[in-house]
XYZ file of N, CA and C in Angstrom:
741
model
N 8.163 20.602 24.068
C 7.679 21.450 22.971
C 7.649 20.676 21.666
N 8.687 19.842 21.421
C 8.735 19.058 20.193
C 7.562 18.108 20.114
N 7.265 17.390 21.240
C 6.152 16.452 21.253
C 4.827 17.167 21.049
N 4.730 18.401 21.597
C 3.507 19.192 21.425
C 3.292 19.524 19.961
N 4.365 19.906 19.265
C 4.277 20.232 17.854
C 3.851 19.022 17.033
N 4.422 17.853 17.364
C 4.072 16.633 16.640
C 2.607 16.283 16.847
N 2.103 16.455 18.103
C 0.706 16.161 18.386
C -0.200 17.076 17.596
N 0.143 18.357 17.535
C -0.641 19.312 16.757
C -0.684 18.913 15.301
N 0.479 18.440 14.789
C 0.530 18.018 13.384
C -0.466 16.917 13.095
N -0.536 15.916 13.960
C -1.424 14.793 13.680
C -2.891 15.145 13.874
N -3.178 16.119 14.731
C -4.551 16.610 14.835
C -4.935 17.305 13.542
N -4.020 18.121 13.035
C -4.266 18.812 11.769
C -4.431 17.820 10.624
N -3.639 16.724 10.648
C -3.725 15.723 9.588
C -5.126 15.131 9.514
N -5.726 14.901 10.683
C -7.068 14.329 10.700
C -8.085 15.254 10.041
N -7.876 16.538 10.198
C -8.847 17.483 9.664
C -8.535 17.935 8.247
N -7.292 17.785 7.823
C -6.960 18.154 6.452
C -7.187 16.984 5.499
N -7.275 15.771 6.049
C -7.593 14.624 5.201
C -8.988 14.839 4.641
N -9.239 14.430 3.394
C -10.462 14.839 2.717
C -11.734 14.461 3.449
N -12.673 15.397 3.481
C -14.003 15.066 3.945
C -14.665 14.296 2.806
N -14.762 12.988 2.973
C -15.184 12.134 1.871
C -16.587 12.505 1.417
N -16.711 12.808 0.152
C -17.972 13.294 -0.387
C -18.997 12.181 -0.531
N -18.538 10.992 -0.889
C -19.505 9.948 -1.194
C -18.851 8.572 -1.102
N -19.651 7.569 -0.754
C -19.194 6.186 -0.757
C -19.679 5.494 -2.025
N -18.795 4.711 -2.627
C -19.127 3.964 -3.840
C -18.805 2.491 -3.605
N -19.775 1.627 -3.798
C -19.518 0.191 -3.699
C -18.794 -0.289 -4.960
N -17.860 -1.198 -4.777
C -17.076 -1.709 -5.909
C -17.973 -2.308 -6.989
N -19.056 -2.942 -6.580
C -19.946 -3.602 -7.544
C -20.573 -2.624 -8.525
N -20.671 -1.357 -8.130
C -21.244 -0.335 -9.006
C -20.450 -0.196 -10.305
N -19.165 -0.549 -10.247
C -18.279 -0.405 -11.405
C -17.963 -1.751 -12.063
N -18.740 -2.768 -11.712
C -18.526 -4.079 -12.311
C -17.325 -4.819 -11.766
N -16.879 -4.450 -10.577
C -15.746 -5.127 -9.930
C -16.275 -6.398 -9.266
N -15.727 -7.534 -9.673
C -16.291 -8.834 -9.304
C -15.445 -9.516 -8.212
N -16.084 -9.942 -7.115
C -15.352 -10.526 -5.986
C -15.276 -12.049 -6.020
N -15.029 -12.636 -7.210
C -15.062 -14.099 -7.302
C -13.685 -14.748 -7.253
N -12.622 -13.943 -7.178
C -11.276 -14.495 -7.126
C -10.782 -15.058 -8.443
N -11.571 -14.910 -9.499
C -11.220 -15.442 -10.824
C -11.118 -14.321 -11.864
N -12.110 -13.434 -11.838
C -12.147 -12.328 -12.796
C -11.052 -11.311 -12.488
N -10.290 -10.916 -13.514
C -9.272 -9.883 -13.324
C -9.938 -8.513 -13.412
N -9.861 -7.761 -12.321
C -10.604 -6.514 -12.184
C -9.778 -5.254 -12.413
N -8.582 -5.374 -12.937
C -7.679 -4.223 -13.040
C -8.329 -3.016 -13.691
N -8.886 -3.213 -14.870
C -9.498 -2.108 -15.608
C -10.677 -1.501 -14.881
N -11.499 -2.335 -14.265
C -12.678 -1.845 -13.549
C -12.290 -1.046 -12.309
N -11.278 -1.511 -11.590
C -10.824 -0.782 -10.404
C -10.241 0.570 -10.805
N -9.437 0.589 -11.865
C -8.856 1.854 -12.309
C -9.939 2.817 -12.779
N -10.926 2.305 -13.483
C -12.038 3.152 -13.937
C -12.763 3.762 -12.743
N -12.994 2.942 -11.708
C -13.691 3.422 -10.509
C -12.900 4.536 -9.827
N -11.602 4.339 -9.678
C -10.749 5.346 -9.043
C -10.757 6.643 -9.849
N -10.620 6.528 -11.159
C -10.619 7.715 -12.023
C -11.954 8.460 -11.926
N -13.035 7.704 -11.891
C -14.371 8.304 -11.818
C -14.539 9.070 -10.504
N -14.176 8.444 -9.401
C -14.317 9.079 -8.088
C -13.435 10.321 -8.003
N -12.228 10.212 -8.517
C -11.297 11.342 -8.526
C -11.881 12.537 -9.290
N -12.502 12.267 -10.416
C -13.038 13.344 -11.267
C -14.363 13.908 -10.746
N -14.967 13.210 -9.780
C -16.275 13.629 -9.286
C -16.251 14.011 -7.805
N -15.172 14.644 -7.402
C -15.113 15.241 -6.074
C -14.528 14.383 -4.977
N -14.120 13.166 -5.293
C -13.504 12.309 -4.282
C -14.511 11.449 -3.546
N -13.997 10.459 -2.810
C -14.862 9.577 -2.048
C -14.162 8.279 -1.713
N -14.928 7.353 -1.170
C -14.392 6.049 -0.794
C -14.893 4.978 -1.759
N -13.972 4.154 -2.218
C -14.326 2.980 -3.017
C -14.339 1.798 -2.059
N -15.525 1.257 -1.804
C -15.699 0.251 -0.754
C -15.753 -1.154 -1.345
N -14.908 -2.021 -0.789
C -14.864 -3.424 -1.199
C -15.474 -4.286 -0.096
N -16.685 -4.842 -0.323
C -17.278 -5.770 0.648
C -16.526 -7.109 0.641
N -17.028 -8.052 1.404
C -16.413 -9.381 1.496
C -16.245 -10.009 0.113
N -15.089 -10.599 -0.131
C -14.834 -11.265 -1.400
C -13.366 -11.179 -1.768
N -12.995 -11.884 -2.833
C -11.619 -11.867 -3.330
C -11.601 -11.162 -4.687
N -10.854 -10.079 -4.744
C -10.827 -9.209 -5.920
C -9.465 -9.336 -6.611
N -9.416 -10.115 -7.655
C -8.176 -10.338 -8.385
C -7.858 -9.098 -9.224
N -6.588 -8.665 -9.180
C -6.223 -7.459 -9.919
C -4.730 -7.399 -10.212
N -4.404 -6.665 -11.280
C -3.033 -6.289 -11.563
C -2.810 -4.877 -11.050
N -1.765 -4.214 -11.521
C -1.425 -2.875 -11.037
C -2.507 -1.850 -11.363
N -2.746 -0.966 -10.398
C -3.588 0.193 -10.648
C -3.040 1.380 -9.859
N -3.479 2.585 -10.266
C -2.947 3.817 -9.693
C -4.004 4.536 -8.866
N -3.658 4.844 -7.627
C -4.558 5.583 -6.757
C -4.461 7.074 -7.079
N -5.591 7.768 -7.073
C -5.643 9.185 -7.444
C -6.085 10.041 -6.261
N -5.843 11.338 -6.354
C -6.150 12.280 -5.275
C -7.604 12.191 -4.817
N -7.772 12.304 -3.499
C -9.094 12.346 -2.860
C -9.883 11.046 -2.978
N -9.163 9.945 -3.155
C -9.806 8.630 -3.226
C -9.247 7.740 -2.110
N -10.159 7.131 -1.376
C -9.811 6.191 -0.311
C -10.303 4.803 -0.710
N -9.437 3.807 -0.606
C -9.865 2.420 -0.771
C -10.238 1.881 0.606
N -11.463 1.443 0.765
C -11.940 0.903 2.030
C -12.171 -0.595 1.858
N -11.326 -1.397 2.509
C -11.432 -2.846 2.422
C -12.146 -3.363 3.668
N -13.386 -3.777 3.509
C -14.129 -4.315 4.642
C -13.500 -5.620 5.130
N -13.813 -5.993 6.352
C -13.326 -7.267 6.884
C -13.804 -8.405 5.986
N -12.872 -9.248 5.554
C -13.207 -10.331 4.637
C -12.996 -9.980 3.178
N -12.667 -8.723 2.899
C -12.358 -8.309 1.525
C -10.856 -8.450 1.285
N -10.495 -9.064 0.161
C -9.082 -9.289 -0.158
C -8.794 -8.822 -1.580
N -7.863 -7.885 -1.719
C -7.325 -7.550 -3.032
C -6.213 -8.551 -3.317
N -6.357 -9.318 -4.376
C -5.414 -10.396 -4.680
C -4.613 -10.039 -5.928
N -3.305 -9.964 -5.791
C -2.457 -9.675 -6.944
C -2.387 -10.852 -7.891
N -2.500 -10.590 -9.187
C -2.401 -11.676 -10.165
C -0.987 -12.250 -10.154
N -0.848 -13.466 -10.621
C 0.449 -14.141 -10.560
C 1.203 -14.076 -11.885
N 0.974 -13.019 -12.660
C 1.710 -12.803 -13.902
C 2.403 -11.451 -13.852
N 3.712 -11.435 -14.074
C 4.478 -10.189 -14.018
C 4.019 -9.192 -15.066
N 3.401 -9.662 -16.131
C 2.967 -8.777 -17.209
C 1.770 -7.910 -16.819
N 1.182 -8.180 -15.664
C 0.054 -7.382 -15.187
C 0.481 -6.295 -14.200
N 1.806 -6.117 -14.052
C 2.315 -5.126 -13.115
C 3.015 -3.993 -13.843
N 2.687 -2.768 -13.423
C 3.282 -1.576 -14.030
C 4.311 -0.964 -13.085
N 5.228 -0.204 -13.669
C 6.282 0.408 -12.879
C 6.082 1.903 -12.701
N 6.599 2.415 -11.611
C 6.630 3.842 -11.334
C 8.054 4.183 -10.929
N 8.730 4.981 -11.746
C 10.132 5.319 -11.510
C 10.985 4.061 -11.336
N 10.701 3.067 -12.165
C 11.487 1.842 -12.157
C 11.091 0.833 -11.096
N 10.059 1.134 -10.315
C 9.602 0.238 -9.256
C 8.204 -0.279 -9.580
N 8.069 -1.586 -9.695
C 6.759 -2.184 -9.949
C 6.023 -2.400 -8.628
N 4.711 -2.204 -8.666
C 3.902 -2.415 -7.463
C 2.464 -2.687 -7.856
N 1.743 -3.335 -6.952
C 0.325 -3.608 -7.194
C -0.484 -2.313 -7.153
N -0.220 -1.485 -6.130
C -0.907 -0.197 -6.000
C 0.137 0.908 -6.015
N 0.005 1.836 -6.945
C 0.951 2.944 -7.047
C 0.209 4.270 -6.917
N 0.972 5.311 -6.592
C 0.449 6.677 -6.599
C 1.640 7.601 -6.793
N 1.466 8.595 -7.641
C 2.562 9.512 -7.956
C 2.060 10.952 -7.930
N 2.564 11.739 -6.981
C 2.187 13.138 -6.905
C 0.737 13.371 -6.528
N 0.133 12.467 -5.784
C -1.275 12.584 -5.398
C -1.393 13.062 -3.949
N -2.573 13.527 -3.592
C -2.798 13.976 -2.220
C -4.150 13.494 -1.713
N -4.252 13.417 -0.384
C -5.494 12.965 0.255
C -5.904 11.586 -0.245
N -5.037 10.619 -0.044
C -5.297 9.251 -0.495
C -5.127 8.286 0.681
N -5.729 7.113 0.554
C -5.579 6.161 1.637
C -6.082 4.772 1.293
N -5.642 3.822 2.116
C -6.123 2.444 2.054
C -6.452 2.066 3.491
N -7.720 1.823 3.776
C -8.139 1.618 5.150
C -9.086 0.422 5.260
N -9.390 0.057 6.504
C -10.333 -1.031 6.749
C -9.666 -2.226 7.398
N -10.426 -3.294 7.544
C -9.930 -4.515 8.169
C -9.686 -5.625 7.157
N -9.660 -5.259 5.879
C -9.416 -6.243 4.832
C -7.941 -6.487 4.584
N -7.649 -7.173 3.482
C -6.294 -7.645 3.221
C -5.870 -7.361 1.782
N -4.568 -7.148 1.602
C -3.966 -7.139 0.269
C -3.002 -8.308 0.217
N -3.263 -9.257 -0.672
C -2.475 -10.485 -0.791
C -1.764 -10.478 -2.139
N -0.434 -10.388 -2.106
C 0.341 -10.333 -3.342
C 0.617 -11.677 -3.985
N 0.175 -12.763 -3.363
C 0.459 -14.117 -3.879
C 1.941 -14.249 -4.243
N 2.784 -13.840 -3.301
C 4.219 -13.733 -3.558
C 4.876 -14.976 -4.117
N 4.584 -16.124 -3.537
C 5.220 -17.363 -3.981
C 4.817 -17.727 -5.400
N 3.522 -17.611 -5.699
C 3.026 -17.939 -7.038
C 3.599 -16.972 -8.077
N 3.644 -15.692 -7.735
C 4.180 -14.688 -8.661
C 5.669 -14.902 -8.885
N 6.386 -15.212 -7.813
C 7.824 -15.441 -7.932
C 8.114 -16.646 -8.823
N 7.345 -17.719 -8.648
C 7.531 -18.908 -9.488
C 7.237 -18.600 -10.951
N 6.210 -17.776 -11.186
C 5.865 -17.378 -12.550
C 6.986 -16.557 -13.180
N 7.558 -15.654 -12.407
C 8.659 -14.819 -12.905
C 9.862 -15.675 -13.272
N 10.180 -16.635 -12.427
C 11.329 -17.511 -12.677
C 11.155 -18.290 -13.980
N 9.926 -18.705 -14.260
C 9.666 -19.426 -15.515
C 9.883 -18.511 -16.713
N 9.484 -17.245 -16.577
C 9.671 -16.288 -17.663
C 11.148 -15.964 -17.875
N 11.905 -15.954 -16.773
C 13.361 -15.741 -16.863
C 14.019 -16.901 -17.595
N 13.625 -18.130 -17.261
C 14.184 -19.320 -17.896
C 13.916 -19.340 -19.404
N 12.772 -18.807 -19.793
C 12.420 -18.752 -21.214
C 13.058 -17.560 -21.924
N 13.691 -16.682 -21.139
C 14.364 -15.532 -21.717
C 13.448 -14.362 -22.020
N 12.235 -14.368 -21.455
C 11.264 -13.311 -21.746
C 11.468 -12.075 -20.860
N 11.991 -12.269 -19.663
C 12.254 -11.150 -18.763
C 13.656 -11.295 -18.182
N 14.204 -10.189 -17.690
C 15.552 -10.194 -17.131
C 15.568 -10.798 -15.730
N 16.682 -11.401 -15.390
C 16.803 -12.074 -14.098
C 16.728 -11.091 -12.931
N 17.100 -9.831 -13.178
C 17.080 -8.830 -12.108
C 15.705 -8.664 -11.493
N 14.677 -8.940 -12.265
C 13.320 -8.728 -11.782
C 12.970 -9.678 -10.644
N 13.699 -10.791 -10.541
C 13.471 -11.726 -9.437
C 13.810 -11.046 -8.115
N 14.894 -10.250 -8.124
C 15.321 -9.554 -6.905
C 14.487 -8.305 -6.643
N 13.845 -7.796 -7.677
C 13.088 -6.555 -7.545
C 11.613 -6.803 -7.836
N 11.087 -7.884 -7.273
C 9.698 -8.250 -7.519
C 8.738 -7.156 -7.083
N 7.546 -7.116 -7.655
C 6.582 -6.060 -7.351
C 6.263 -5.933 -5.861
N 6.204 -4.700 -5.388
C 5.747 -4.411 -4.043
C 4.215 -4.480 -4.025
N 3.646 -4.425 -2.847
C 2.201 -4.286 -2.756
C 1.798 -2.827 -2.913
N 2.576 -1.919 -2.297
C 2.270 -0.484 -2.356
C 3.544 0.302 -2.619
N 3.476 1.234 -3.579
C 4.570 2.185 -3.785
C 3.992 3.558 -4.099
N 4.219 4.507 -3.179
C 3.770 5.884 -3.368
C 4.985 6.791 -3.499
N 4.921 7.721 -4.444
C 6.010 8.673 -4.660
C 5.452 10.100 -4.662
N 6.085 10.981 -3.896
C 5.726 12.406 -3.868
C 4.247 12.629 -3.579
N 3.722 11.902 -2.606
C 2.315 12.044 -2.228
C 2.205 12.710 -0.855
N 1.071 13.339 -0.591
C 0.868 14.004 0.696
C -0.509 13.673 1.259
N -0.611 13.773 2.587
C -1.849 13.423 3.294
C -2.266 11.996 2.950
N -1.489 11.071 3.436
C -1.660 9.644 3.137
C -2.070 8.902 4.403
N -3.061 8.038 4.290
C -3.496 7.226 5.427
C -3.516 5.757 5.035
N -2.763 4.949 5.781
C -2.782 3.491 5.614
C -3.170 2.927 6.980
N -4.392 2.442 7.116
C -4.875 2.075 8.445
C -5.617 0.740 8.466
N -5.257 -0.080 9.446
C -6.023 -1.265 9.783
C -5.822 -2.492 8.917
N -5.276 -2.332 7.736
C -5.261 -3.417 6.757
C -4.161 -4.442 7.025
N -4.336 -5.627 6.427
C -3.321 -6.674 6.395
C -2.612 -6.602 5.047
N -1.298 -6.650 5.095
C -0.488 -6.679 3.873
C 0.281 -7.992 3.878
N 0.017 -8.816 2.878
C 0.494 -10.198 2.934
C 1.194 -10.630 1.648
N 2.356 -11.228 1.788
C 3.047 -12.003 0.752
C 3.292 -11.280 -0.576
N 4.247 -10.386 -0.551
C 4.800 -9.845 -1.792
C 5.938 -10.754 -2.223
N 6.321 -10.680 -3.503
C 7.503 -11.462 -3.913
C 8.757 -10.593 -3.840
N 8.613 -9.408 -3.245
C 9.742 -8.520 -2.977
C 9.482 -7.832 -1.656
N 9.794 -6.537 -1.573
C 9.445 -5.776 -0.384
C 7.936 -5.524 -0.362
N 7.407 -5.215 0.821
C 5.968 -5.051 0.962
C 5.480 -3.675 0.511
N 6.056 -2.623 1.076
C 5.582 -1.280 0.769
C 6.729 -0.286 0.857
N 6.634 0.786 0.048
C 7.684 1.790 0.029
C 7.078 3.153 -0.264
N 7.611 4.178 0.421
C 7.131 5.547 0.260
C 8.336 6.466 0.071
N 8.348 7.196 -1.038
C 9.464 8.076 -1.371
C 8.978 9.511 -1.505
N 9.679 10.436 -0.843
C 9.347 11.867 -0.929
C 7.894 12.144 -0.589
N 7.354 11.401 0.371
C 5.969 11.626 0.799
C 5.950 12.438 2.092
N 4.832 13.125 2.345
C 4.723 13.892 3.588
C 3.313 13.811 4.147
N 3.225 14.047 5.444
C 1.948 13.949 6.166
C 1.346 12.559 6.001
N 1.983 11.577 6.617
C 1.527 10.190 6.486
C 1.144 9.624 7.849
N 0.016 8.920 7.876
C -0.415 8.201 9.062
C -0.543 6.725 8.697
N 0.296 5.898 9.303
C 0.268 4.448 9.071
C -0.015 3.814 10.426
N -1.192 3.236 10.572
C -1.631 2.834 11.903
C -2.382 1.506 11.875
N -2.055 0.666 12.836
C -2.815 -0.565 13.048
C -2.742 -1.566 11.918
N -1.619 -1.589 11.189
C -1.498 -2.526 10.071
C -0.765 -3.799 10.510
N -0.996 -4.855 9.769
C -0.297 -6.124 9.976
C 0.426 -6.475 8.690
N 1.724 -6.739 8.795
C 2.547 -7.023 7.621
C 3.133 -8.419 7.747
N 2.795 -9.295 6.807
C 3.250 -10.686 6.827
C 3.917 -11.010 5.498
N 5.181 -11.381 5.539
C 5.844 -11.787 4.299
C 7.104 -12.597 4.562
N 7.023 -13.868 4.212
C 8.196 -14.730 4.268
C 8.408 -15.459 2.947
N 7.672 -15.035 1.909
C 7.826 -15.639 0.585
C 9.129 -15.212 -0.067
N 9.461 -13.923 0.084
C 10.654 -13.372 -0.548
C 11.798 -13.293 0.450
N 13.024 -13.425 -0.059
C 14.214 -13.344 0.787
C 14.463 -11.889 1.170
N 14.687 -11.646 2.473
C 15.021 -10.316 2.984
C 13.993 -9.261 2.583
N 12.744 -9.605 2.691
C 11.664 -8.677 2.356
C 11.531 -7.603 3.435
N 11.555 -6.337 3.015
C 11.410 -5.208 3.928
C 9.924 -4.923 4.146
N 9.539 -4.752 5.397
C 8.133 -4.518 5.719
C 7.630 -3.169 5.254
N 8.433 -2.128 5.490
C 8.076 -0.785 5.037
C 9.353 0.016 4.818
N 9.417 0.723 3.693
C 10.566 1.553 3.382
C 10.176 3.012 3.323
N 10.902 3.855 4.040
C 10.683 5.302 4.008
C 11.932 5.952 3.436
N 11.769 6.731 2.380
C 12.898 7.386 1.729
C 12.572 8.872 1.556
N 13.299 9.701 2.286
C 13.148 11.163 2.170
C 11.716 11.618 2.431
N 11.126 11.103 3.487
C 9.756 11.456 3.850
C 9.735 12.436 5.026
N 8.640 13.186 5.136
C 8.481 14.195 6.183
C 7.138 13.996 6.881
N 7.146 14.112 8.206
C 5.930 14.024 9.020
C 5.218 12.680 8.820
N 5.767 11.657 9.444
C 5.204 10.303 9.331
C 4.981 9.729 10.725
N 3.813 9.190 10.966
C 3.574 8.446 12.199
C 3.243 7.010 11.855
N 4.037 6.091 12.369
C 3.823 4.653 12.226
C 3.537 4.109 13.616
N 2.346 3.554 13.811
C 1.989 3.143 15.162
C 1.117 1.889 15.182
N 1.168 1.208 16.339
C 0.252 0.107 16.658
C 0.196 -0.963 15.573
N 1.371 -1.359 15.080
C 1.427 -2.289 13.949
C 2.316 -3.490 14.253
N 2.082 -4.568 13.499
C 2.803 -5.830 13.698
C 3.477 -6.241 12.395
N 4.743 -6.660 12.493
C 5.515 -7.051 11.323
C 6.102 -8.451 11.506
N 5.891 -9.293 10.514
C 6.530 -10.607 10.468
C 7.079 -10.774 9.058
N 8.329 -10.387 8.862
C 8.939 -10.387 7.534
C 10.279 -11.096 7.552
N 10.710 -11.527 6.364
C 11.986 -12.235 6.248
C 13.175 -11.290 6.332
N 12.937 -10.006 6.105
C 13.995 -8.997 6.209
C 13.688 -8.025 7.331
N 14.309 -6.852 7.298
C 14.069 -5.874 8.350
C 12.650 -5.309 8.229
N 12.122 -4.916 9.364
C 10.743 -4.425 9.369
C 10.638 -3.013 8.784
N 11.592 -2.149 9.131
C 11.529 -0.751 8.730
C 12.870 -0.298 8.174
N 12.852 0.211 6.946
C 14.060 0.736 6.309
C 13.932 2.248 6.159
N 14.977 2.977 6.555
C 14.972 4.434 6.464
C 16.124 4.893 5.581
N 15.799 5.749 4.625
C 16.819 6.276 3.703
C 16.578 7.759 3.471
N 17.603 8.420 2.979
C 17.463 9.817 2.625
C 17.308 10.709 3.842
N 16.875 11.934 3.606
C 16.660 12.899 4.678
C 15.233 12.750 5.190
N 15.106 12.336 6.438
C 13.799 12.113 7.046
C 13.571 13.130 8.162
N 12.358 13.658 8.250
C 12.044 14.637 9.279
C 10.741 14.276 9.976
N 10.764 14.362 11.317
C 9.580 14.106 12.140
C 8.962 12.734 11.852
N 9.766 11.709 11.997
C 9.307 10.327 11.848
C 9.069 9.762 13.242
N 7.840 9.396 13.539
C 7.485 8.872 14.853
C 7.062 7.416 14.713
N 7.727 6.529 15.463
C 7.382 5.107 15.460
C 7.051 4.694 16.890
N 5.837 4.193 17.099
C 5.469 3.805 18.459
C 4.522 2.599 18.442
N 4.672 1.776 19.466
C 3.806 0.601 19.650
C 3.807 -0.335 18.443
N 4.990 -0.523 17.840
C 5.132 -1.465 16.728
C 6.078 -2.586 17.159
N 5.709 -3.827 16.856
C 6.535 -4.964 17.254
C 6.724 -5.920 16.080
N 7.761 -6.764 16.191
C 7.992 -7.791 15.179
C 7.553 -9.154 15.713
N 7.831 -10.198 14.938
C 7.377 -11.546 15.304
C 8.022 -12.071 16.591
N 9.150 -11.473 16.966
C 9.830 -11.883 18.191
C 9.393 -11.056 19.388
N 8.455 -10.169 19.177
C 7.959 -9.338 20.254
C 8.818 -8.134 20.565
N 9.811 -7.880 19.710
C 10.699 -6.744 19.928
C 10.108 -5.464 19.328
N 10.342 -4.361 20.028
C 9.838 -3.079 19.524
C 10.626 -2.624 18.301
N 9.918 -2.033 17.374
C 10.533 -1.501 16.159
C 10.762 -0.013 16.358
N 11.965 0.436 16.027
C 12.303 1.853 16.242
C 12.574 2.518 14.892
């Protein structure tokens, strides 16, 4: 009976996830895939525009899209095509915090959001970490930030979340974290991070109704961290670099 209820939940999740109204190419908003131009403002403008106009998918074709922190909004899906890479800038000053946690992509209290496709998010962990250390030596930032380097993804109090198919690579801290989120589908992702010491592949804190499946983790720390009160967390067909199943 329990498994039946869980199956029903995930069927419902597929149908409650937003019926995407429209697809928008990143280039429409002046987002440049040259790996040199910093696109933070353009990406945020695109997300805000789509959010205010009924929702949709922001599609990134092949290319390298350099960016600092931006915030995902309700009813917006980031679609990273194969060969598309969101590249985190290597300056700590381009990262914003949410509840004391810095991340490349944040979301707070949003619903019907996602990051999907066969593309990649590359945090340039080693370069960012070296940059942070230089700022610490000059006395511009606190040393604690070295241990709490920006994540690639941090969502707080969000619902109906889909993270599917993407590669998450090289944060200078933990890779991704979700706090007080519910109705989450995380499927078919690849997580690679050995730049940071004891980097956690995915952190779940006080989340409800989460399915993590068909994913691969190669991290310097534990693959999956669980905290707080968790309900209906299903982990299946996930392995680490040693071929061991993740539970």
